[in-house]
Structures are given as C-alpha cells and as structure tokens.
PDB file of C-alpha atoms in Angstrom:
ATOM      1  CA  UNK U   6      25.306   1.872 -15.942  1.00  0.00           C
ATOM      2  CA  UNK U   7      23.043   0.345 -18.793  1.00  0.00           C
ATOM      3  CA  UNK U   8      19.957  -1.443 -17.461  1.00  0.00           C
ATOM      4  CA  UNK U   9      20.875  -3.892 -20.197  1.00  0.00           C
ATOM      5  CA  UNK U  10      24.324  -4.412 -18.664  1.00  0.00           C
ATOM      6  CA  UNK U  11      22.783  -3.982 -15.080  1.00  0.00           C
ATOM      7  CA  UNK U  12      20.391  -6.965 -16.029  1.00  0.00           C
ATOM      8  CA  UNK U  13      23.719  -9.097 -17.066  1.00  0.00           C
ATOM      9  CA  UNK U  14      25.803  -8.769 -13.833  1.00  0.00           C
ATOM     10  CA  UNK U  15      22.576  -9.206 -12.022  1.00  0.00           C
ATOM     11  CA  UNK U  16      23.136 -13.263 -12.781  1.00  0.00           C
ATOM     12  CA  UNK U  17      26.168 -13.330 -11.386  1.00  0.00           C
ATOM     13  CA  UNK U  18      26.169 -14.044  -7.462  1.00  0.00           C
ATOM     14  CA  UNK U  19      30.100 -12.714  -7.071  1.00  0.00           C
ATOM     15  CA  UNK U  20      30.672 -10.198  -4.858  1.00  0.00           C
ATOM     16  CA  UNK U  21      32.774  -8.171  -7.181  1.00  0.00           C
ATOM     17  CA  UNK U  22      29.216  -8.459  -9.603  1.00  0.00           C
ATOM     18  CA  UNK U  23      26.844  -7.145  -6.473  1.00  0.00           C
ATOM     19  CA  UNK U  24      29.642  -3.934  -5.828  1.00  0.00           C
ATOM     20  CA  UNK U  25      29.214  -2.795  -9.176  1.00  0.00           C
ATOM     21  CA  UNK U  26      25.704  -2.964  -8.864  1.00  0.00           C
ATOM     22  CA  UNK U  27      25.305  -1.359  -6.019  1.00  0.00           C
ATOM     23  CA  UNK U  28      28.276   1.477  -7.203  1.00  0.00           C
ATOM     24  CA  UNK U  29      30.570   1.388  -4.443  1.00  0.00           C
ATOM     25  CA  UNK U  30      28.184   1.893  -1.282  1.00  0.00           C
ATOM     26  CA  UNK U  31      29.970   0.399   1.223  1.00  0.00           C
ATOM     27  CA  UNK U  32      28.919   2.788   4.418  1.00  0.00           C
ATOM     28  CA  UNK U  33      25.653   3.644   5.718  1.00  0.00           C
ATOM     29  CA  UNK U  34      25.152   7.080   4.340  1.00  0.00           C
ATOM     30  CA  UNK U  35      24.505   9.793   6.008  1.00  0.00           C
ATOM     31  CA  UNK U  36      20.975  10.274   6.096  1.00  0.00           C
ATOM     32  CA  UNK U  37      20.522   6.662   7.034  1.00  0.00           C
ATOM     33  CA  UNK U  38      18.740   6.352   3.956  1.00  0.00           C
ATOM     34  CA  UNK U  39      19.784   3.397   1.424  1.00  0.00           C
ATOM     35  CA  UNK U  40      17.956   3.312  -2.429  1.00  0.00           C
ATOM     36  CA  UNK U  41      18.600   0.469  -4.175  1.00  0.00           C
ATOM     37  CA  UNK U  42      15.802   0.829  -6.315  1.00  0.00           C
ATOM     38  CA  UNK U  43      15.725  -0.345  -9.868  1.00  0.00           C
ATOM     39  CA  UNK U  44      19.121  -2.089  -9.312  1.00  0.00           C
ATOM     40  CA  UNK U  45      18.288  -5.507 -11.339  1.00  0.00           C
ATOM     41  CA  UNK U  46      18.762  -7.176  -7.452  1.00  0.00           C
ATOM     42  CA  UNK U  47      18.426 -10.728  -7.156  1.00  0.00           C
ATOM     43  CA  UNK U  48      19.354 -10.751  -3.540  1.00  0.00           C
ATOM     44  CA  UNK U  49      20.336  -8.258  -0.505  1.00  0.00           C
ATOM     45  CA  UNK U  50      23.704  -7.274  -0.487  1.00  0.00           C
ATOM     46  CA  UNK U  51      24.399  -8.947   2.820  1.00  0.00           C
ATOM     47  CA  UNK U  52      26.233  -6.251   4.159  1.00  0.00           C
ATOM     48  CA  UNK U  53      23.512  -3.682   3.885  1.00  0.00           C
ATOM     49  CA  UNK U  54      22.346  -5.681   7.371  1.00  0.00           C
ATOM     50  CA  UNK U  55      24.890  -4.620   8.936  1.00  0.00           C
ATOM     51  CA  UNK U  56      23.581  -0.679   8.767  1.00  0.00           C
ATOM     52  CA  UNK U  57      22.085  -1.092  12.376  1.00  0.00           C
ATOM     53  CA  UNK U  58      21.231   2.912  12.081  1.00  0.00           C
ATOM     54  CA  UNK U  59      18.859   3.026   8.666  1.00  0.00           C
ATOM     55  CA  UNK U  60      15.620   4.303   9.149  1.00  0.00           C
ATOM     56  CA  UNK U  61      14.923   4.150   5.323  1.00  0.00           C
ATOM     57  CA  UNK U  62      15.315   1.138   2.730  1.00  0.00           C
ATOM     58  CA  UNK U  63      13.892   1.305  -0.370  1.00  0.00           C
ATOM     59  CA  UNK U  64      14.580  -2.045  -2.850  1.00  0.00           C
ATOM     60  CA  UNK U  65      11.708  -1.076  -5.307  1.00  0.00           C
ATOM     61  CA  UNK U  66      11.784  -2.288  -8.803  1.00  0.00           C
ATOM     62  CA  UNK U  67      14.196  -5.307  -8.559  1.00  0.00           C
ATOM     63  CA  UNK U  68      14.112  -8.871  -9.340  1.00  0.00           C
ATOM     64  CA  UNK U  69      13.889  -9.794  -5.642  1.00  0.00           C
ATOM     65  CA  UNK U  70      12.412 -13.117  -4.200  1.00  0.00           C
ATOM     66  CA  UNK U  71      13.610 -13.275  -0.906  1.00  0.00           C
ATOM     67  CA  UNK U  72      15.415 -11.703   2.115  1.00  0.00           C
ATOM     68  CA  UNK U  73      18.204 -13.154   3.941  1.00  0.00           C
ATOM     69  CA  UNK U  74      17.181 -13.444   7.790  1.00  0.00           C
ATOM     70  CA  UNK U  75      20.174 -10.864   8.448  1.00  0.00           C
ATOM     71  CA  UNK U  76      17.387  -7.882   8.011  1.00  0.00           C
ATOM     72  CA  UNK U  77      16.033  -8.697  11.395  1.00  0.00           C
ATOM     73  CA  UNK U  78      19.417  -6.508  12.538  1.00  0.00           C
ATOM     74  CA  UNK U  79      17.965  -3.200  10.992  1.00  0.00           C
ATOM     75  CA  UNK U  80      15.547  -2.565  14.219  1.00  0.00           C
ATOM     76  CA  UNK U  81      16.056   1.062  13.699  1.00  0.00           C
ATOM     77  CA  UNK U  82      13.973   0.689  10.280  1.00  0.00           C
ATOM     78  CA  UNK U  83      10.922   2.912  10.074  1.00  0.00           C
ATOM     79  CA  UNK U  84      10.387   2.429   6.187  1.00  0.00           C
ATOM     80  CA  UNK U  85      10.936  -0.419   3.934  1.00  0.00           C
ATOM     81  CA  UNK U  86      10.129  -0.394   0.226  1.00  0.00           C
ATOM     82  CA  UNK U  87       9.859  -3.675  -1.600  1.00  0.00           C
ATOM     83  CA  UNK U  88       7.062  -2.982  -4.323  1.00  0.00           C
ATOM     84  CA  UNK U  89       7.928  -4.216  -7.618  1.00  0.00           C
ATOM     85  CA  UNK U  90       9.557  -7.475  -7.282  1.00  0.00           C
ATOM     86  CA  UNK U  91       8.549 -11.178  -7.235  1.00  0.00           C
ATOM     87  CA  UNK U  92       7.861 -11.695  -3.538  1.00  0.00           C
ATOM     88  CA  UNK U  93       5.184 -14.845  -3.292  1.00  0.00           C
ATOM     89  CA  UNK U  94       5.793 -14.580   0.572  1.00  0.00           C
ATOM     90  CA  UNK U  95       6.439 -12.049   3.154  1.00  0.00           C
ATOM     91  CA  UNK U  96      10.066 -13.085   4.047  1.00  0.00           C
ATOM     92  CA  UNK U  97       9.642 -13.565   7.546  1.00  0.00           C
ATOM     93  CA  UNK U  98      12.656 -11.116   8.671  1.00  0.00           C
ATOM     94  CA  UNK U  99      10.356  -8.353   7.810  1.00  0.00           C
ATOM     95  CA  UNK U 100       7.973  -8.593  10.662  1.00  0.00           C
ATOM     96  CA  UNK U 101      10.910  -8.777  13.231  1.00  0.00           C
ATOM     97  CA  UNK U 102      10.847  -5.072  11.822  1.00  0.00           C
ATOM     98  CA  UNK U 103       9.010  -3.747  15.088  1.00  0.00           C
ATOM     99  CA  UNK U 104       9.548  -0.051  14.344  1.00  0.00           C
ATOM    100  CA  UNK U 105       8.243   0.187  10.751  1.00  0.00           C
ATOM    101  CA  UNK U 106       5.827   2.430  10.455  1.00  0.00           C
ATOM    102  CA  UNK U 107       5.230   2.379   6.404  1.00  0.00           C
ATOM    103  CA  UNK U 108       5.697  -0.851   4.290  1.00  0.00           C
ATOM    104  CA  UNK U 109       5.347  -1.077   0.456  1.00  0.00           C
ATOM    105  CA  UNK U 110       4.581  -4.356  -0.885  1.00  0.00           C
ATOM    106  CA  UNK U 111       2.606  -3.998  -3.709  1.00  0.00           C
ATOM    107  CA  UNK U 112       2.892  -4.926  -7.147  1.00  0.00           C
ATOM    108  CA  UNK U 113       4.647  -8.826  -6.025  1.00  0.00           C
ATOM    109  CA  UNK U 114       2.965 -12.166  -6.093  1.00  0.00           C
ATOM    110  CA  UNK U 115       1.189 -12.236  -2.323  1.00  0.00           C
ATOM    111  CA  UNK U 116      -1.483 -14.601  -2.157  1.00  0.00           C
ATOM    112  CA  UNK U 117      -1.916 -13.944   1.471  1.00  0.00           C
ATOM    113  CA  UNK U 118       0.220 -11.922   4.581  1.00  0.00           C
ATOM    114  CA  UNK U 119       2.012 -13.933   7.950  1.00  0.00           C
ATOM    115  CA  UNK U 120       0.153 -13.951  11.434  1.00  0.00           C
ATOM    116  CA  UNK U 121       3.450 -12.940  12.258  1.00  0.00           C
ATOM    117  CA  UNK U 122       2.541  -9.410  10.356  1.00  0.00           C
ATOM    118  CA  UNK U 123       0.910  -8.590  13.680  1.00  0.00           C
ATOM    119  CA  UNK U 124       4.222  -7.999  15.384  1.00  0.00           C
ATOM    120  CA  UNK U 125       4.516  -4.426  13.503  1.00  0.00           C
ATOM    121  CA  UNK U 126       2.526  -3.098  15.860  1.00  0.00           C
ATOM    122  CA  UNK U 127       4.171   1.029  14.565  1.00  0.00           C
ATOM    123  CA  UNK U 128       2.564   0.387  11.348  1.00  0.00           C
ATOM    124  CA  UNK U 129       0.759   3.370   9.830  1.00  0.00           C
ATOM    125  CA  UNK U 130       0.462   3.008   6.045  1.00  0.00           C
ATOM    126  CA  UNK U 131       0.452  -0.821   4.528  1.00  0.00           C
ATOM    127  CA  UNK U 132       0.699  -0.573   0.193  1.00  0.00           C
ATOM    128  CA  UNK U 133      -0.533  -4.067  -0.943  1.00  0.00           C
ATOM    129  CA  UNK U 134      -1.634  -3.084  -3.652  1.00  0.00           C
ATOM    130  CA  UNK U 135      -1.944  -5.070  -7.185  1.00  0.00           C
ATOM    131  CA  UNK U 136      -0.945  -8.581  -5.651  1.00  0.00           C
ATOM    132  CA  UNK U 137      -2.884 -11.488  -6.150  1.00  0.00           C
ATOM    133  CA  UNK U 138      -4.753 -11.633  -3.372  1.00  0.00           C
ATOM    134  CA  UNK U 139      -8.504 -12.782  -3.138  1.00  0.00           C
ATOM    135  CA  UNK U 140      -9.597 -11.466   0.210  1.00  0.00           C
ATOM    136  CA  UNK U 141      -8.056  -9.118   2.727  1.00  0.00           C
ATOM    137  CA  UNK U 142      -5.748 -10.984   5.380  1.00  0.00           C
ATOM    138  CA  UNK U 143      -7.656 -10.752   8.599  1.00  0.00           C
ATOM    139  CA  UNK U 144      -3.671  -9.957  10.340  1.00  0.00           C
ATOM    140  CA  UNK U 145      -4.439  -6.335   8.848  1.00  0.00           C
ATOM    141  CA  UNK U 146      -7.181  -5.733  11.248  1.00  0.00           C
ATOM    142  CA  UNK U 147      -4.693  -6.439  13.995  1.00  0.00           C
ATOM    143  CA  UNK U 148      -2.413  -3.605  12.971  1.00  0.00           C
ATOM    144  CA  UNK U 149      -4.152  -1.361  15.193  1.00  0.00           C
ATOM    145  CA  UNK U 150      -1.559   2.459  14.676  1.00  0.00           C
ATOM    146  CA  UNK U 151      -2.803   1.643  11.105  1.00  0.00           C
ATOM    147  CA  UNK U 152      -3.749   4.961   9.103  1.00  0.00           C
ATOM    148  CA  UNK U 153      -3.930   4.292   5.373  1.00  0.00           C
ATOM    149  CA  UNK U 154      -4.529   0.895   3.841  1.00  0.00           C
ATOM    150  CA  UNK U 155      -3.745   0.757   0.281  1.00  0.00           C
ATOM    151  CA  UNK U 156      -5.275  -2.697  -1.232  1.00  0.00           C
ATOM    152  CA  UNK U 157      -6.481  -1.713  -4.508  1.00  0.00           C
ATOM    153  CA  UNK U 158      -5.982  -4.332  -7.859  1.00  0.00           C
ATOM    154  CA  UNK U 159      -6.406  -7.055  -6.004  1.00  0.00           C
ATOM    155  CA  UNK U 160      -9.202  -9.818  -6.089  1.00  0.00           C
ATOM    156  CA  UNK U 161     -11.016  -8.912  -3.373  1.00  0.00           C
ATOM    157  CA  UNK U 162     -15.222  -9.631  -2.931  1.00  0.00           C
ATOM    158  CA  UNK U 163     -15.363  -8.471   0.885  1.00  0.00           C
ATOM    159  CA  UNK U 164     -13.744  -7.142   3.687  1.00  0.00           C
ATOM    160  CA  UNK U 165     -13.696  -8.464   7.135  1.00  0.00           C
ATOM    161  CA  UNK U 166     -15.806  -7.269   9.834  1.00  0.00           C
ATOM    162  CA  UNK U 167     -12.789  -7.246  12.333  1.00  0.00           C
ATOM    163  CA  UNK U 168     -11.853  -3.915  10.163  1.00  0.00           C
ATOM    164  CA  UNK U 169     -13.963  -2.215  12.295  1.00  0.00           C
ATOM    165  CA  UNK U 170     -11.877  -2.595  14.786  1.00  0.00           C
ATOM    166  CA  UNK U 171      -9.183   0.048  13.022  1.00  0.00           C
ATOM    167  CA  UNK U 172     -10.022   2.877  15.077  1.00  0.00           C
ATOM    168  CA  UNK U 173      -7.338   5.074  13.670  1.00  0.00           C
ATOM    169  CA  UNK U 174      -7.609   4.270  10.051  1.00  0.00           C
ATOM    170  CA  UNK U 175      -8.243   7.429   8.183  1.00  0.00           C
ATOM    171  CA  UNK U 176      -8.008   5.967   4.324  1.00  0.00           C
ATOM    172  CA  UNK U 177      -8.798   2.854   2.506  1.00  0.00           C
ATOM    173  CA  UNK U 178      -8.045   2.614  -1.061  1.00  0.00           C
ATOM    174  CA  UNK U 179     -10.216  -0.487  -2.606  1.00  0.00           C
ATOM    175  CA  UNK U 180     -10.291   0.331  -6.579  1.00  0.00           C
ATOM    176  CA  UNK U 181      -9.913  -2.180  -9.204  1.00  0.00           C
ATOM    177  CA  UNK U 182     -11.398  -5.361  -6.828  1.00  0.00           C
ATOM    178  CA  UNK U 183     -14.019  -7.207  -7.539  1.00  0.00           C
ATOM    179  CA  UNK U 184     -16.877  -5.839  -4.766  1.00  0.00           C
ATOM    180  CA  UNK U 185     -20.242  -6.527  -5.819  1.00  0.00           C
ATOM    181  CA  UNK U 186     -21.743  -4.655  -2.812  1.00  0.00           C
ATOM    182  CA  UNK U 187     -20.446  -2.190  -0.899  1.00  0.00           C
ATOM    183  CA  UNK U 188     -18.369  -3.323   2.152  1.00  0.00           C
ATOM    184  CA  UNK U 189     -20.582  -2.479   5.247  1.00  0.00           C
ATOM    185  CA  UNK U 190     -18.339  -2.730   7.129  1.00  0.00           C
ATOM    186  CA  UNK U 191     -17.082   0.729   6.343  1.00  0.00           C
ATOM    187  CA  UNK U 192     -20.428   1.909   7.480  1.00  0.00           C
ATOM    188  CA  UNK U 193     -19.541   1.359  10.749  1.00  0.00           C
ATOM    189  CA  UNK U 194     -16.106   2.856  10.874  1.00  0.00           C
ATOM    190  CA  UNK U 195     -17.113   6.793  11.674  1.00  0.00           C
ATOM    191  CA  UNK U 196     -13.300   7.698  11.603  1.00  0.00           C
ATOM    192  CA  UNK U 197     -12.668   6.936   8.171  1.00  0.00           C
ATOM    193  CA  UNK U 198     -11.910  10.041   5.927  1.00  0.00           C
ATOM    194  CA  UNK U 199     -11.162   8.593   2.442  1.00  0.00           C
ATOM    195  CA  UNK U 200     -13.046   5.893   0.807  1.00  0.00           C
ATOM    196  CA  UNK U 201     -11.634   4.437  -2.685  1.00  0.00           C
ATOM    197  CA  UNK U 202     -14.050   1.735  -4.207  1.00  0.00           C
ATOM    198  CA  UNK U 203     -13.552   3.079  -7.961  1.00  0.00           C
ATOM    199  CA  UNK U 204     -13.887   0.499 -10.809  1.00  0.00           C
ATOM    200  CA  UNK U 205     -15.451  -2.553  -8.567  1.00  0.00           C
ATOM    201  CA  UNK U 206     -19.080  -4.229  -9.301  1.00  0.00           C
ATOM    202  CA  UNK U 207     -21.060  -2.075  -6.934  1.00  0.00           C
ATOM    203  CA  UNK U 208     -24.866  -1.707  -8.207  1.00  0.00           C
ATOM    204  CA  UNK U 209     -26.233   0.330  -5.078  1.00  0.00           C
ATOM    205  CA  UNK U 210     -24.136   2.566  -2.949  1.00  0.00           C
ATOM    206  CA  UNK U 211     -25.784   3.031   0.667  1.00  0.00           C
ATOM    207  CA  UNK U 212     -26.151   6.335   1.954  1.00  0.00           C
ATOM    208  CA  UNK U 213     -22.696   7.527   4.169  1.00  0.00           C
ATOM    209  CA  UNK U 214     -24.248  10.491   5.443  1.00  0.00           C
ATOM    210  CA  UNK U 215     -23.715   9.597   8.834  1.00  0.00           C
ATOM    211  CA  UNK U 216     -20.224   9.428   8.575  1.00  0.00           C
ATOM    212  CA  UNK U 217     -18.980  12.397  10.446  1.00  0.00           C
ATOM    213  CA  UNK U 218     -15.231  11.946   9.360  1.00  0.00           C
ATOM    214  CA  UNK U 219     -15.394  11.776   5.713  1.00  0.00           C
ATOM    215  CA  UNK U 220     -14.274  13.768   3.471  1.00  0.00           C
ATOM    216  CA  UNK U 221     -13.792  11.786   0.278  1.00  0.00           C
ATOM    217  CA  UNK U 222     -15.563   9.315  -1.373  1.00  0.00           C
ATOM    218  CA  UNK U 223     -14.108   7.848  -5.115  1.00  0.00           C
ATOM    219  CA  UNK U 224     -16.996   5.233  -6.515  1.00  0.00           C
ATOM    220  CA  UNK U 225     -16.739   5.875 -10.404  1.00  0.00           C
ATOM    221  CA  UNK U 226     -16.527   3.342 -12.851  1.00  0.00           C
ATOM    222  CA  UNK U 227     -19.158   1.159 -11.106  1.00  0.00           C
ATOM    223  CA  UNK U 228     -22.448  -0.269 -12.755  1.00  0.00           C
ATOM    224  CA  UNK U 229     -23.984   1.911 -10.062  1.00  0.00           C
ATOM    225  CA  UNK U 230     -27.744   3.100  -9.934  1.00  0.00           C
ATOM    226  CA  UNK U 231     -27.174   5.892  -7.884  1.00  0.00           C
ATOM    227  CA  UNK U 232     -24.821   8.579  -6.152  1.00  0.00           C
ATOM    228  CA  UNK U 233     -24.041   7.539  -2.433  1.00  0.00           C
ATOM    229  CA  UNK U 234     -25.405  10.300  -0.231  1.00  0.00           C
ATOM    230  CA  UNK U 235     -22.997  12.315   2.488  1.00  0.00           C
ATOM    231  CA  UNK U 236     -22.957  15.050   4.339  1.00  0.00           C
ATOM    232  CA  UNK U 237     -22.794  18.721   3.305  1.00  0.00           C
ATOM    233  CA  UNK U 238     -19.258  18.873   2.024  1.00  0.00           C
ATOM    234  CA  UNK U 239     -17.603  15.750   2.041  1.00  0.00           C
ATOM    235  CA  UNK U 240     -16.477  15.508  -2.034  1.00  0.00           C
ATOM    236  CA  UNK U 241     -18.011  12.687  -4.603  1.00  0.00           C
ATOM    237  CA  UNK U 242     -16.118  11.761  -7.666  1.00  0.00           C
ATOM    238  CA  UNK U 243     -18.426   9.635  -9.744  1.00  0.00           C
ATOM    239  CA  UNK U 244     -21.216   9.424 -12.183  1.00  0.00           C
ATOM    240  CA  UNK U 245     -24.146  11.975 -11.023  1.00  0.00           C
ATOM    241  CA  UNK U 246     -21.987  13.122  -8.050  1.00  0.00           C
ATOM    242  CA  UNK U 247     -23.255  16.983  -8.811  1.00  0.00           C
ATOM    243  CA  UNK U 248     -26.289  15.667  -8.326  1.00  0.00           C
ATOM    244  CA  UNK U 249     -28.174  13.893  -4.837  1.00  0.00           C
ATOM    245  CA  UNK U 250     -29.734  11.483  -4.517  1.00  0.00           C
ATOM    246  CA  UNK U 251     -29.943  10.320  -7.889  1.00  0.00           C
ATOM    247  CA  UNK U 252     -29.792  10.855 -11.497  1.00  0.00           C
ATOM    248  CA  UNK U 253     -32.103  13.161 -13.517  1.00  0.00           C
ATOM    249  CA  UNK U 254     -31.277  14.483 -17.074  1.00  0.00           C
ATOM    250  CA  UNK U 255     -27.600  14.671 -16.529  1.00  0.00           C
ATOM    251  CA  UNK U 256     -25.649  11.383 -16.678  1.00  0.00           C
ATOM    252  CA  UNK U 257     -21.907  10.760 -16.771  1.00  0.00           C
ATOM    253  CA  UNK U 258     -20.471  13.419 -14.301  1.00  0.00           C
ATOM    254  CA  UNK U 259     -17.122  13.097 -13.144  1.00  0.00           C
ATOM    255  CA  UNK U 260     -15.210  15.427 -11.245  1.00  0.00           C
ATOM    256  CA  UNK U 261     -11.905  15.427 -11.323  1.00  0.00           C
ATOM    257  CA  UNK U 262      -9.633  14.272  -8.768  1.00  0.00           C
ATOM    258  CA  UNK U 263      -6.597  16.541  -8.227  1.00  0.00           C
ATOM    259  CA  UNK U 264      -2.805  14.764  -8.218  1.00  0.00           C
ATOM    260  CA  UNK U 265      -2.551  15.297  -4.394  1.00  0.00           C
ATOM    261  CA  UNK U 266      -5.587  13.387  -3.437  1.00  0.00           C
ATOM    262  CA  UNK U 267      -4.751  10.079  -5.406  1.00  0.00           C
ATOM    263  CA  UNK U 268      -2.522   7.687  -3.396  1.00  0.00           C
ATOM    264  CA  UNK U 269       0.937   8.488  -4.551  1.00  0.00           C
ATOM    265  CA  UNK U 270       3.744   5.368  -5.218  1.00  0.00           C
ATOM    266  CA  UNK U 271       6.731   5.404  -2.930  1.00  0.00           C
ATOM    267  CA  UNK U 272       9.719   7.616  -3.466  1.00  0.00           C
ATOM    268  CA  UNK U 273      12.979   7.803  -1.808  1.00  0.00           C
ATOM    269  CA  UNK U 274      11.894  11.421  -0.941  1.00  0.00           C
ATOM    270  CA  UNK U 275       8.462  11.508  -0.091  1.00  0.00           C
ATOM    271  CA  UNK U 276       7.129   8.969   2.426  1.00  0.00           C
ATOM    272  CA  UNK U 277       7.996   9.627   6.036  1.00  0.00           C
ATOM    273  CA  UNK U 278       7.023   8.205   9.572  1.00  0.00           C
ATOM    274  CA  UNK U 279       4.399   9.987  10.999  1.00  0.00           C
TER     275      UNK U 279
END
C-alpha cells in the first residue's frame, strides 16, 4: 500500500478504513508480537486490546495522539513502542502496563511524565529522547529495575539528585541538552558504565577516575577546556581524549565510536526484556 494512499484512509475513522490499514490482522500472531509501525494510525485499532497474550507492541512512526483506556487489558506487555508520534501526554493506560520492561517514547511532544509512571516498577530501558522536555521528571528516579535511560535532545540544564538513587542504572545517554556543567550527580553513581553528555555546554569536565564501573565516557562537541580523567581503560571519545589530563600540541582528537556502542532506535527485532 502507498504511504500516499495509507495517509488518505488514515482520515477515515470506518472500520472497513482501519482493516485495510492494518492488512487483515485480525488474530494475535503467533509470536505475540504486533508491528504497526509506520501505519499512518490515528488511533488503536480497538481490537488489538483484546490480544491479552502480546508481549510486544510496536506503534512507531504513526500519527498517534492518544490511547484508548482498553490497553490497560494487555498486562502480559513487556515492550511497547510509541516513538514517533504526537503524544503531548503519557496516555494514562500505559502505566497500568506493570510488566513493561522497555518503553519508547521519544521523538513526541512530552513536556513532562505522570507520577503514575512509577507504577512500572519492571522497567529497564526508558527512550525519551528528543521531546520537549526542560528538566528530567523526578518519577524516573523512582523506576528503581531501571538500566538504560535514554534522554538525549531534550532541554535539559540539570539532573536531579534523587538519580542517585538508581542503583542499577548502567547507561545514561544526555547528548544534545543544554548542560552547562557537568551533572554531579553522576559522580556519585559508582555503578554507572556509560556516560553520554556529547554536544551540551560543558566548559570543565571533573575528573571520573573514581568511578570503578565505567567504561565509556562520550563528551565531544562541548566548549570544553579539558579531557575528563578515568581510570586505566575506561574509553574517551572527545577532543584531546588520546591525551590526559589536558591538551598539549594536539587539538581536535576524536575517536571514533563504533555502530554497536551508540544507542540504537527500536526495531521490531531487536529490543528484548532482559
């Protein structure tokens, strides 16, 4: 089907218009696995809900606003895609989602994330990522299974010191925000194996040396004056990063990162629960 033709029927709330989008799926497949990605979706197919054995929904790439409160039956759901729409809010039928454990939401509208967003308690990886948000939601420190946080292209000028309290977060991915400093915070967060603050406002990186878990550090593309400092091999990509503590004749260094260290976007086959 044309996207062009796709984008047509997409207008038309009939439920004859929503079957030919959605080409005849009528059962819950097999692998309990629905992709409705890039579908021209204005709303959820009501009878996706009634799938009470999907563990994986991805609605990426649509023209969604809203979910019907019918999701809340899915309780089996342990990954739910909806990057790439027009979400201002978190519907609230997402956080009666008690077994997700991975949740894409970036690239939508969010100005801020529901209390209620505490109630995933299985979360492990959280993508909000290139929304319009202006500081982190302090819910997010209370998701406390959470592994990777993906935040990056947002607006953000500081973290909250609650972070701290993510003992099991391994990965934070804060490029493209507006951090003038960098967030102490992270200092005190020895667990912490990946730290992403390329292309912020940092001036002065502290040293992270005594950070026993890390093992990457991204900070290029800030109007830095030196190289952080870490630990015997724990990787730098940056300006100077062959060189420690700070610059001498060389300037503008940069090691490249390889494809499977950068965060990755969702795909119907690649994200799974841990």
């Amino acid at each position: 089907m044309g996207n062009s033709l796709k984008a047509i029927v997409a207008f038309m709330p009939s439920d004859g218009c929503q079957k030919y989008l959605l080409e005849d799926l009528e059962e819950m497949p097999v692998d309990k696995m629905v992709d409705l990605s890039g579908r021209q979706l204005r709303r959820l197919p009501l009878h996706i809900c009634s799938f009470r054995e999907l563990v994986k929904l991805y609605l990426s790439n649509n023209n969604l606003t809203h979910l019907p409160p019918e999701l809340e039956q899915l309780q089996n759901l342990q990954i739910l895609a909806l990057d790439f729409n027009n979400f201002r809010a978190l519907p609230p039928a997402v956080c009666a989602l008690k077994q997700l454990c991975i949740l894409y939401l970036g690239n939508n509208k969010l100005c801020s994330l529901p209390l209620e967003l505490r109630l995933l308690q299985n979360l492990r990886t959280l993508w909000i990522e290139s929304n319009c948000l202006q500081q982190l939601p302090e819910v997010v420190c209370e998701l406390s299974l959470l592994k990777t946080l993906h935040a990056g292209s947002n607006a953000l000028r500081t973290l909250p010191t609650r972070l701290r309290g993510l003992r099991e977060l391994r990965s934070i991915w804060l490029s493209g925000n507006l951090l003038a400093e960098f967030p102490s915070v992270l200092l005190h967060m020895p667990s912490l194996e990946v730290i992403d603050v390329d292309r912020n406002a940092i001036h002065f990186f502290p040293s992270l040396a005594h950070m026993p878990g890390l093992k990457l550090v991204i900070y290029d593309h800030n109007p830095c004056r030196n190289a952080p400092k870490v630990a015997k091999g724990v990787r730098r990509v940056g300006r100077w990063s062959e060189e420690s503590p700070e610059p001498r004749k060389r300037s503008g260094a940069v090691i490249e990162i390889s494809l499977n260290e950068r965060p990755s976007p969702p795909s119907a086959n690649k994200a799974e629960p841990e």
